[in-house]
Amino acid sequence: NAGVMQNPRHLVRRRGQEARLRCSPMKGHSHVYWYRQLPEEGLKFMVYLQKENIIDESGMPKERFSAEFPKEGPSILRIQQVVRGDSAAYFCASSPLGFYEQYFGPGTRLTVT
Amino acid sequence: QKEVEQDPGPLSVPEGAIVSLNCTYSNSAFQYFMWYRQYSRKGPELLMYTYSSGNKEDGRFTAQVDKSSKYISLFIRDSQPSDSATYLCAMSVDSGNTPLVFGKGTRLSVIA
């Protein structure tokens, strides 16, 4: 049973470029969450999605960040016009319907130069 | 006051020791509690999850929740060098699909 998959594992972008992070949930899981982990900080919630719906984006910065989880394919977290402060590890988690436990992927480490 | 407080450590113990990791929280609405283990540059791995107050045991790991004190603990018996990692507590207010609120994590080193 494959776990949560994220790609790329490492992403380097120059300031002003766009970053696209992908997440495929575990088989049978219909709920996806994105978290960001800054150095020496805990995981911070960003956005929660179901297929074709954003359920809660209260942790998402208002500008430059967006997320989607289409009917087919992975969930995508998009960061436009990246700045150095966006450098962090971005983790995706998934859970089945009605369960509070979340299972995490290996993360994408974004470096903005 | 942060919603979830966790001593960042680092905590260093000899192999075989009993380890106690703790979190306190301020939001009395939290009902569901989890512990994750995160190795360096890896994703968090779910170790234990429990609902409301009480104890839950799984092998060498015991999770304890005291809602009256807003305090949760993870005990590791017979600690091994392979237990060296960062341990994150997490909690949520709802039994369904809701975002988790994490502590900053405690870095543990078990010395052989």
Short mmCIF file of C-alpha atoms in Angstrom, two decimals:
data_model
loop_
_atom_site.label_atom_id
_atom_site.label_comp_id
_atom_site.label_asym_id
_atom_site.label_seq_id
_atom_site.Cartn_x
_atom_site.Cartn_y
_atom_site.Cartn_z
CA ASN A 1 0.00 0.00 0.00
CA ALA A 2 1.81 3.06 -1.25
CA GLY A 3 1.96 5.98 1.13
CA VAL A 4 1.44 9.64 0.39
CA MET A 5 3.62 10.67 -2.52
CA GLN A 6 5.05 14.11 -3.10
CA ASN A 7 7.13 15.48 -5.90
CA PRO A 8 9.50 16.94 -6.48
CA ARG A 9 11.40 16.18 -3.27
CA HIS A 10 13.63 19.19 -3.77
CA LEU A 11 12.84 22.32 -5.75
CA VAL A 12 15.05 25.34 -6.35
CA ARG A 13 13.51 28.50 -7.70
CA ARG A 14 14.80 32.02 -8.25
CA ARG A 15 12.91 34.92 -6.76
CA GLY A 16 9.90 35.78 -8.89
CA GLN A 17 9.47 32.31 -10.41
CA GLU A 18 6.56 29.96 -9.81
CA ALA A 19 6.73 26.80 -7.71
CA ARG A 20 4.37 23.85 -8.21
CA LEU A 21 4.27 21.13 -5.58
CA ARG A 22 2.37 17.90 -6.17
CA CYS A 23 0.77 15.45 -3.76
CA SER A 24 -0.88 12.09 -4.41
CA PRO A 25 -2.80 10.86 -1.35
CA MET A 26 -2.83 7.32 -0.08
CA LYS A 27 -5.15 4.95 -1.90
CA GLY A 28 -8.68 5.32 -0.57
CA HIS A 29 -8.02 8.72 1.01
CA SER A 30 -10.21 11.54 -0.22
CA HIS A 31 -8.90 14.37 1.95
CA VAL A 32 -5.66 16.26 1.48
CA TYR A 33 -3.97 18.78 3.76
CA TRP A 34 -0.95 20.98 3.11
CA TYR A 35 1.37 22.09 5.89
CA ARG A 36 4.51 24.23 5.88
CA GLN A 37 7.49 23.70 8.16
CA LEU A 38 9.95 26.53 8.58
CA PRO A 39 13.37 25.90 10.18
CA GLU A 40 13.05 25.48 13.95
CA GLU A 41 9.28 25.80 13.68
CA GLY A 42 6.50 23.29 13.93
CA LEU A 43 4.18 22.31 11.14
CA LYS A 44 1.67 25.01 10.26
CA PHE A 45 -1.59 24.21 8.52
CA MET A 46 -2.15 25.89 5.17
CA VAL A 47 -5.13 24.38 3.34
CA TYR A 48 -7.50 21.41 3.41
CA LEU A 49 -9.08 20.05 0.23
CA GLN A 50 -11.37 17.33 -0.97
CA LYS A 51 -11.71 16.40 -4.61
CA GLU A 52 -12.64 19.57 -6.53
CA ASN A 53 -13.31 21.51 -3.31
CA ILE A 54 -11.33 23.73 -0.98
CA ILE A 55 -12.73 23.09 2.49
CA ASP A 56 -10.54 25.29 4.65
CA GLU A 57 -7.83 27.69 3.49
CA SER A 58 -7.55 29.68 6.69
CA GLY A 59 -3.80 29.05 6.94
CA MET A 60 -2.98 30.03 3.40
CA PRO A 61 -1.33 33.40 2.75
CA LYS A 62 -3.79 35.63 0.89
CA GLU A 63 -1.41 36.51 -1.90
CA ARG A 64 0.55 34.30 -4.30
CA PHE A 65 -0.53 30.93 -2.86
CA SER A 66 -3.22 28.69 -4.30
CA ALA A 67 -4.16 25.02 -4.10
CA GLU A 68 -6.32 22.61 -6.02
CA PHE A 69 -7.31 18.94 -5.91
CA PRO A 70 -8.85 18.08 -9.27
CA LYS A 71 -11.16 15.18 -9.97
CA GLU A 72 -8.28 13.37 -11.66
CA GLY A 73 -4.65 13.68 -10.70
CA PRO A 74 -2.70 14.94 -7.73
CA SER A 75 -3.32 17.90 -5.49
CA ILE A 76 -1.18 20.90 -6.42
CA LEU A 77 0.09 23.71 -4.23
CA ARG A 78 1.14 26.66 -6.37
CA ILE A 79 3.28 29.55 -5.19
CA GLN A 80 3.58 32.43 -7.62
CA GLN A 81 6.41 34.98 -7.62
CA VAL A 82 8.33 33.18 -4.91
CA VAL A 83 10.32 35.15 -2.34
CA ARG A 84 13.13 34.01 -0.04
CA GLY A 85 10.71 33.72 2.87
CA ASP A 86 8.89 30.93 1.01
CA SER A 87 11.90 28.65 1.50
CA ALA A 88 10.62 25.83 3.68
CA ALA A 89 9.58 22.18 3.71
CA TYR A 90 6.04 21.69 2.43
CA PHE A 91 4.26 18.56 3.56
CA CYS A 92 1.10 17.00 2.29
CA ALA A 93 -1.03 14.70 4.42
CA SER A 94 -4.06 12.61 3.62
CA SER A 95 -6.82 10.92 5.55
CA PRO A 96 -9.89 8.84 4.81
CA LEU A 97 -13.34 10.32 5.18
CA GLY A 98 -14.36 10.69 8.81
CA PHE A 99 -10.96 9.98 10.35
CA TYR A 100 -8.87 12.49 12.27
CA GLU A 101 -5.52 10.72 11.80
CA GLN A 102 -3.44 12.14 9.00
CA TYR A 103 -0.63 10.42 7.14
CA PHE A 104 2.18 12.52 5.79
CA GLY A 105 4.28 12.40 2.67
CA PRO A 106 8.06 12.89 2.56
CA GLY A 107 7.76 16.60 1.81
CA THR A 108 9.05 18.99 -0.83
CA ARG A 109 11.94 21.19 0.21
CA LEU A 110 11.69 24.50 -1.58
CA THR A 111 14.72 26.74 -1.77
CA VAL A 112 14.37 30.22 -3.19
CA THR A 113 17.62 31.80 -4.33
CA GLN B 1 0.25 32.06 24.62
CA LYS B 2 0.66 29.55 21.82
CA GLU B 3 -2.11 27.01 21.36
CA VAL B 4 0.28 24.08 21.81
CA GLU B 5 3.52 24.30 23.78
CA GLN B 6 6.26 21.72 23.51
CA ASP B 7 9.77 21.87 24.95
CA PRO B 8 12.11 21.78 21.93
CA GLY B 9 14.90 20.05 23.80
CA PRO B 10 17.29 18.72 22.74
CA LEU B 11 16.83 15.78 25.07
CA SER B 12 19.70 13.32 25.35
CA VAL B 13 19.31 9.98 27.15
CA PRO B 14 21.31 6.74 27.38
CA GLU B 15 20.09 3.63 25.60
CA GLY B 16 17.53 1.74 27.68
CA ALA B 17 16.23 4.82 29.51
CA ILE B 18 12.57 5.70 29.85
CA VAL B 19 11.81 8.87 27.92
CA SER B 20 9.00 11.27 28.76
CA LEU B 21 7.88 13.80 26.16
CA ASN B 22 5.18 16.35 26.93
CA CYS B 23 2.90 18.98 25.47
CA THR B 24 0.54 21.47 27.04
CA TYR B 25 -2.28 23.20 25.27
CA SER B 26 -4.62 26.09 25.89
CA ASN B 27 -7.68 25.24 23.78
CA SER B 28 -10.06 23.11 25.84
CA ALA B 29 -11.90 22.16 22.64
CA PHE B 30 -9.10 19.80 21.60
CA GLN B 31 -10.39 16.24 21.80
CA TYR B 32 -8.09 14.18 19.60
CA PHE B 33 -4.39 13.83 20.21
CA MET B 34 -1.58 12.42 18.15
CA TRP B 35 2.14 11.87 18.35
CA TYR B 36 4.33 11.91 15.28
CA ARG B 37 7.98 10.95 14.88
CA GLN B 38 10.05 12.83 12.33
CA TYR B 39 13.53 11.73 11.31
CA SER B 40 15.84 14.36 9.89
CA ARG B 41 14.69 15.57 6.46
CA LYS B 42 11.80 13.09 6.37
CA GLY B 43 8.03 13.39 6.68
CA PRO B 44 6.27 12.97 10.05
CA GLU B 45 5.28 9.40 10.82
CA LEU B 46 2.13 8.79 12.85
CA LEU B 47 3.05 6.92 16.04
CA MET B 48 -0.01 7.03 18.27
CA TYR B 49 -3.42 8.61 18.30
CA THR B 50 -5.94 8.79 21.09
CA TYR B 51 -9.24 10.36 21.97
CA SER B 52 -9.89 12.35 25.13
CA SER B 53 -8.37 11.48 28.52
CA GLY B 54 -6.66 8.22 29.38
CA ASN B 55 -3.78 6.00 28.39
CA LYS B 56 -3.01 4.06 25.24
CA GLU B 57 -0.16 1.59 24.90
CA ASP B 58 1.53 0.25 21.77
CA GLY B 59 4.67 -1.78 22.30
CA ARG B 60 7.30 0.41 23.92
CA PHE B 61 5.16 3.54 23.50
CA THR B 62 2.48 4.84 25.86
CA ALA B 63 0.40 7.94 25.16
CA GLN B 64 -1.29 9.67 28.06
CA VAL B 65 -3.86 12.47 27.98
CA ASP B 66 -4.99 14.54 30.94
CA LYS B 67 -7.66 16.91 29.68
CA SER B 68 -8.26 18.47 33.09
CA SER B 69 -4.66 19.71 33.08
CA LYS B 70 -4.50 20.21 29.29
CA TYR B 71 -1.40 18.04 29.25
CA ILE B 72 -0.39 15.11 27.07
CA SER B 73 2.62 12.81 27.32
CA LEU B 74 4.41 10.19 25.30
CA PHE B 75 6.52 7.64 27.17
CA ILE B 76 9.12 5.51 25.43
CA ARG B 77 10.37 2.48 27.36
CA ASP B 78 13.72 0.80 26.72
CA SER B 79 14.75 3.58 24.38
CA GLN B 80 16.93 2.66 21.40
CA PRO B 81 19.33 4.71 19.25
CA SER B 82 16.82 4.26 16.41
CA ASP B 83 14.35 6.31 18.50
CA SER B 84 16.55 9.37 17.94
CA ALA B 85 14.27 11.78 16.09
CA THR B 86 12.05 14.80 16.61
CA TYR B 87 8.72 14.02 18.27
CA LEU B 88 5.74 16.21 17.42
CA CYS B 89 2.49 16.35 19.31
CA ALA B 90 -0.63 17.26 17.34
CA MET B 91 -4.25 17.77 18.20
CA SER B 92 -7.60 18.57 16.68
CA VAL B 93 -11.01 19.67 17.88
CA ASP B 94 -13.11 17.37 15.75
CA SER B 95 -13.36 13.67 15.09
CA GLY B 96 -13.82 14.25 11.40
CA ASN B 97 -11.46 15.70 8.90
CA THR B 98 -10.01 18.85 10.42
CA PRO B 99 -6.59 20.49 10.38
CA LEU B 100 -4.10 19.50 13.04
CA VAL B 101 -2.40 21.94 15.38
CA PHE B 102 1.19 20.94 16.10
CA GLY B 103 3.72 21.61 18.80
CA LYS B 104 7.19 22.67 17.64
CA GLY B 105 8.62 19.23 18.38
CA THR B 106 11.17 17.82 20.84
CA ARG B 107 14.48 16.60 19.48
CA LEU B 108 15.50 13.34 21.15
CA SER B 109 18.90 11.66 21.02
CA VAL B 110 19.36 8.17 22.45
CA ILE B 111 23.03 7.47 23.05
CA ALA B 112 24.32 3.90 22.70
#
